[in-house]
Amino acid sequence: MFFPIEKFRSIPTPFYFYDVELFRRTAQVALSEAQKYGYAIHYALKANANEKLLRVLSGMGFGADCVSGAEVQRALDCGFAPQSIAFAGVGKRDDEINLGIDRRIFSFNCESEQELEVINALAAAKGTVAQVALRINPNVDAHTHAHITTGLDENKFGINLWQLNDVAKKVTQMANLKLVCIHFHIGSQITDFEPFIELCAKVNELQEQLERVGVRVEHVNVGGGLGVNYEHPEENIIPEFAAYFATLNRHIKLRTGQKLRCELGRSIAAQCGSLITKCLYVKELQKKNFVVVDAGMTDLIRPALYSAYHKIENITPQRTDQKAYDVVGPICESSDVFGRDVTLLQAQRGDLIAIRTAGAYGEVMASRYNLRQLPKAYFSDEV
Ligand code: LLP
């Protein structure tokens, strides 16, 4: 990835830097691979809800996957068609549901019988019909980090298999709901395709099960989850979209006229973003060397929260010697570490450091702990 270092020198650190051309190219590959099979992608705003990036996607014909009223509003403001918006989440408030009903969004992905009853009542009060999907918990293990595994019985998400027939029959009797879709999501950062194959088998089985009780849907939404290469971003700067969609196509049995939808987030946004930070101090101790940078876990929480690996580079030019450092932030928590024993070009105060593959679940998860400012975003076509 190209970093315009000289231009970076005049921007206060830390900040997020997005390569817009790479973002566009990534989205284009994802879209064309999906379109080979007539599939639709609802981009998961939770990964990165930056308005400029969202406008790129809405302009290309992506749909949106939202998990709050504010995300639904953001998607609408950034040009996504209401009929392309799926609204998921285990705890939707009434005002958020009403926004979706008023704007006639594509679907509410519902996670319990009680939620269906509430949406039915709110739609009835407005004299209208809301489109819903049943979010089914398929009990498929995504073999990813426990915090981002969602499709197991013990997770809070979705309608469990033992309830499914009952809930599906009930929803078809609710006068102000139209069941249009079944929805699944098993987890995130999935790099081995086996769990996706298992999910397809489960979808096939459940479609038959539902048909036996007279329930048929026009759409199947398999959620998100396609992983990216955090270790070697340059090797797979564009994630494996072709293989992902080919896998779905090979294993899922759609009915005539049925449309497959997915909700990719990380794979679209991760590689185009880096967190750019400055080396404040170099501490060379007997046992360890530390680079203290001005970004902290408030700017990028993934390493602290999930022990996630992000590649770290000293992008200051004209250095050759290397050294191993723990790269740490200024926050008063021992977990405020971006990487341990990271080999970097020898660091000096003032060096610029890039923390890579931070375009997804980076800026959106920032906080103001320690009363720090939220990081700003800069774009390759504007700096
Ligand atoms: N659909 C649903 C219902 C989801 O829960 C998620 C992510 C997605 C789609 C998008 O999944 P993706 O394609 O991005 O894997 N903060 C964590 C990731 C949390 C993912 C939550 N759900 C991280 O930094 O790794």
PDB file of N, CA and C in Angstrom, residues 13 20 34 41-43 91 109 114 133 137 145-146 150 217 219 225 233 242 277 289 300 337 342 362 365:
ATOM      1  N   THR A  13      -1.685  13.351  14.319  1.00  0.00           N
ATOM      2  CA  THR A  13      -1.892  11.913  14.560  1.00  0.00           C
ATOM      3  C   THR A  13      -2.574  11.719  15.917  1.00  0.00           C
ATOM      4  N   VAL A  20      -8.971   4.994  -1.062  1.00  0.00           N
ATOM      5  CA  VAL A  20     -10.307   4.956  -1.677  1.00  0.00           C
ATOM      6  C   VAL A  20     -10.311   4.124  -2.957  1.00  0.00           C
ATOM      7  N   ALA A  34     -20.322 -11.696  -6.992  1.00  0.00           N
ATOM      8  CA  ALA A  34     -21.673 -12.030  -6.518  1.00  0.00           C
ATOM      9  C   ALA A  34     -22.662 -12.041  -7.687  1.00  0.00           C
ATOM     10  N   ILE A  41     -25.438  -8.206  -2.316  1.00  0.00           N
ATOM     11  CA  ILE A  41     -24.646  -7.965  -1.095  1.00  0.00           C
ATOM     12  C   ILE A  41     -25.224  -6.775  -0.340  1.00  0.00           C
ATOM     13  N   HIS A  42     -25.588  -7.036   0.910  1.00  0.00           N
ATOM     14  CA  HIS A  42     -25.948  -5.947   1.821  1.00  0.00           C
ATOM     15  C   HIS A  42     -24.677  -5.661   2.624  1.00  0.00           C
ATOM     16  N   TYR A  43     -24.032  -4.544   2.364  1.00  0.00           N
ATOM     17  CA  TYR A  43     -22.806  -4.212   3.092  1.00  0.00           C
ATOM     18  C   TYR A  43     -23.140  -3.980   4.579  1.00  0.00           C
ATOM     19  N   GLY A  91     -31.864  -6.560  19.776  1.00  0.00           N
ATOM     20  CA  GLY A  91     -32.636  -5.663  20.648  1.00  0.00           C
ATOM     21  C   GLY A  91     -33.025  -4.373  19.956  1.00  0.00           C
ATOM     22  N   ASN A 109     -34.731  -8.303  10.312  1.00  0.00           N
ATOM     23  CA  ASN A 109     -34.275  -9.660  10.595  1.00  0.00           C
ATOM     24  C   ASN A 109     -34.581  -9.935  12.062  1.00  0.00           C
ATOM     25  N   GLN A 114     -41.299 -12.726  20.385  1.00  0.00           N
ATOM     26  CA  GLN A 114     -41.790 -11.483  20.973  1.00  0.00           C
ATOM     27  C   GLN A 114     -41.496 -10.295  20.059  1.00  0.00           C
ATOM     28  N   ALA A 133     -37.667 -11.084   8.092  1.00  0.00           N
ATOM     29  CA  ALA A 133     -36.896 -12.313   7.901  1.00  0.00           C
ATOM     30  C   ALA A 133     -36.803 -12.981   9.265  1.00  0.00           C
ATOM     31  N   ASN A 137     -30.760 -19.379  14.204  1.00  0.00           N
ATOM     32  CA  ASN A 137     -29.462 -19.767  14.751  1.00  0.00           C
ATOM     33  C   ASN A 137     -29.213 -21.219  14.331  1.00  0.00           C
ATOM     34  N   HIS A 145     -12.862 -16.565  16.713  1.00  0.00           N
ATOM     35  CA  HIS A 145     -12.749 -16.092  18.100  1.00  0.00           C
ATOM     36  C   HIS A 145     -14.106 -16.154  18.807  1.00  0.00           C
ATOM     37  N   ALA A 146     -14.098 -16.569  20.085  1.00  0.00           N
ATOM     38  CA  ALA A 146     -15.359 -16.751  20.827  1.00  0.00           C
ATOM     39  C   ALA A 146     -16.214 -15.483  20.831  1.00  0.00           C
ATOM     40  N   THR A 150     -21.330 -16.449  16.463  1.00  0.00           N
ATOM     41  CA  THR A 150     -22.712 -16.052  16.739  1.00  0.00           C
ATOM     42  C   THR A 150     -23.724 -17.171  16.512  1.00  0.00           C
ATOM     43  N   VAL A 217     -40.010 -19.026   1.315  1.00  0.00           N
ATOM     44  CA  VAL A 217     -39.579 -17.617   1.293  1.00  0.00           C
ATOM     45  C   VAL A 217     -38.921 -17.289  -0.048  1.00  0.00           C
ATOM     46  N   HIS A 219     -36.354 -15.130  -0.344  1.00  0.00           N
ATOM     47  CA  HIS A 219     -34.940 -14.762  -0.192  1.00  0.00           C
ATOM     48  C   HIS A 219     -34.274 -15.587   0.905  1.00  0.00           C
ATOM     49  N   GLY A 225     -19.145 -12.660   7.265  1.00  0.00           N
ATOM     50  CA  GLY A 225     -18.161 -13.521   7.901  1.00  0.00           C
ATOM     51  C   GLY A 225     -16.884 -13.798   7.137  1.00  0.00           C
ATOM     52  N   PRO A 233      -1.161  -8.603   4.653  1.00  0.00           N
ATOM     53  CA  PRO A 233      -2.189  -7.882   3.897  1.00  0.00           C
ATOM     54  C   PRO A 233      -1.903  -7.788   2.397  1.00  0.00           C
ATOM     55  N   ALA A 242     -14.125 -14.597  -5.030  1.00  0.00           N
ATOM     56  CA  ALA A 242     -14.495 -15.568  -6.068  1.00  0.00           C
ATOM     57  C   ALA A 242     -14.739 -16.933  -5.434  1.00  0.00           C
ATOM     58  N   THR A 277      -0.110   6.434  13.234  1.00  0.00           N
ATOM     59  CA  THR A 277       0.214   6.972  14.550  1.00  0.00           C
ATOM     60  C   THR A 277       1.676   7.393  14.573  1.00  0.00           C
ATOM     61  N   ASN A 289      12.242  -3.769  24.429  1.00  0.00           N
ATOM     62  CA  ASN A 289      12.198  -2.409  23.883  1.00  0.00           C
ATOM     63  C   ASN A 289      10.748  -2.062  23.645  1.00  0.00           C
ATOM     64  N   LEU A 300      -8.183   1.934  18.251  1.00  0.00           N
ATOM     65  CA  LEU A 300      -8.316   0.603  17.628  1.00  0.00           C
ATOM     66  C   LEU A 300      -8.299  -0.405  18.767  1.00  0.00           C
ATOM     67  N   VAL A 337      -1.906  -2.562  24.125  1.00  0.00           N
ATOM     68  CA  VAL A 337      -0.731  -3.025  23.383  1.00  0.00           C
ATOM     69  C   VAL A 337      -1.187  -3.362  21.970  1.00  0.00           C
ATOM     70  N   VAL A 342       7.372  -7.043  17.938  1.00  0.00           N
ATOM     71  CA  VAL A 342       7.168  -6.737  16.518  1.00  0.00           C
ATOM     72  C   VAL A 342       8.496  -6.252  15.942  1.00  0.00           C
ATOM     73  N   GLY A 362     -12.539  -0.701  13.135  1.00  0.00           N
ATOM     74  CA  GLY A 362     -11.502   0.162  13.694  1.00  0.00           C
ATOM     75  C   GLY A 362     -12.136   1.463  14.155  1.00  0.00           C
ATOM     76  N   MET A 365     -15.320   1.479  16.243  1.00  0.00           N
ATOM     77  CA  MET A 365     -15.288   0.994  17.631  1.00  0.00           C
ATOM     78  C   MET A 365     -14.475   1.920  18.540  1.00  0.00           C
TER      79      MET A 365
END
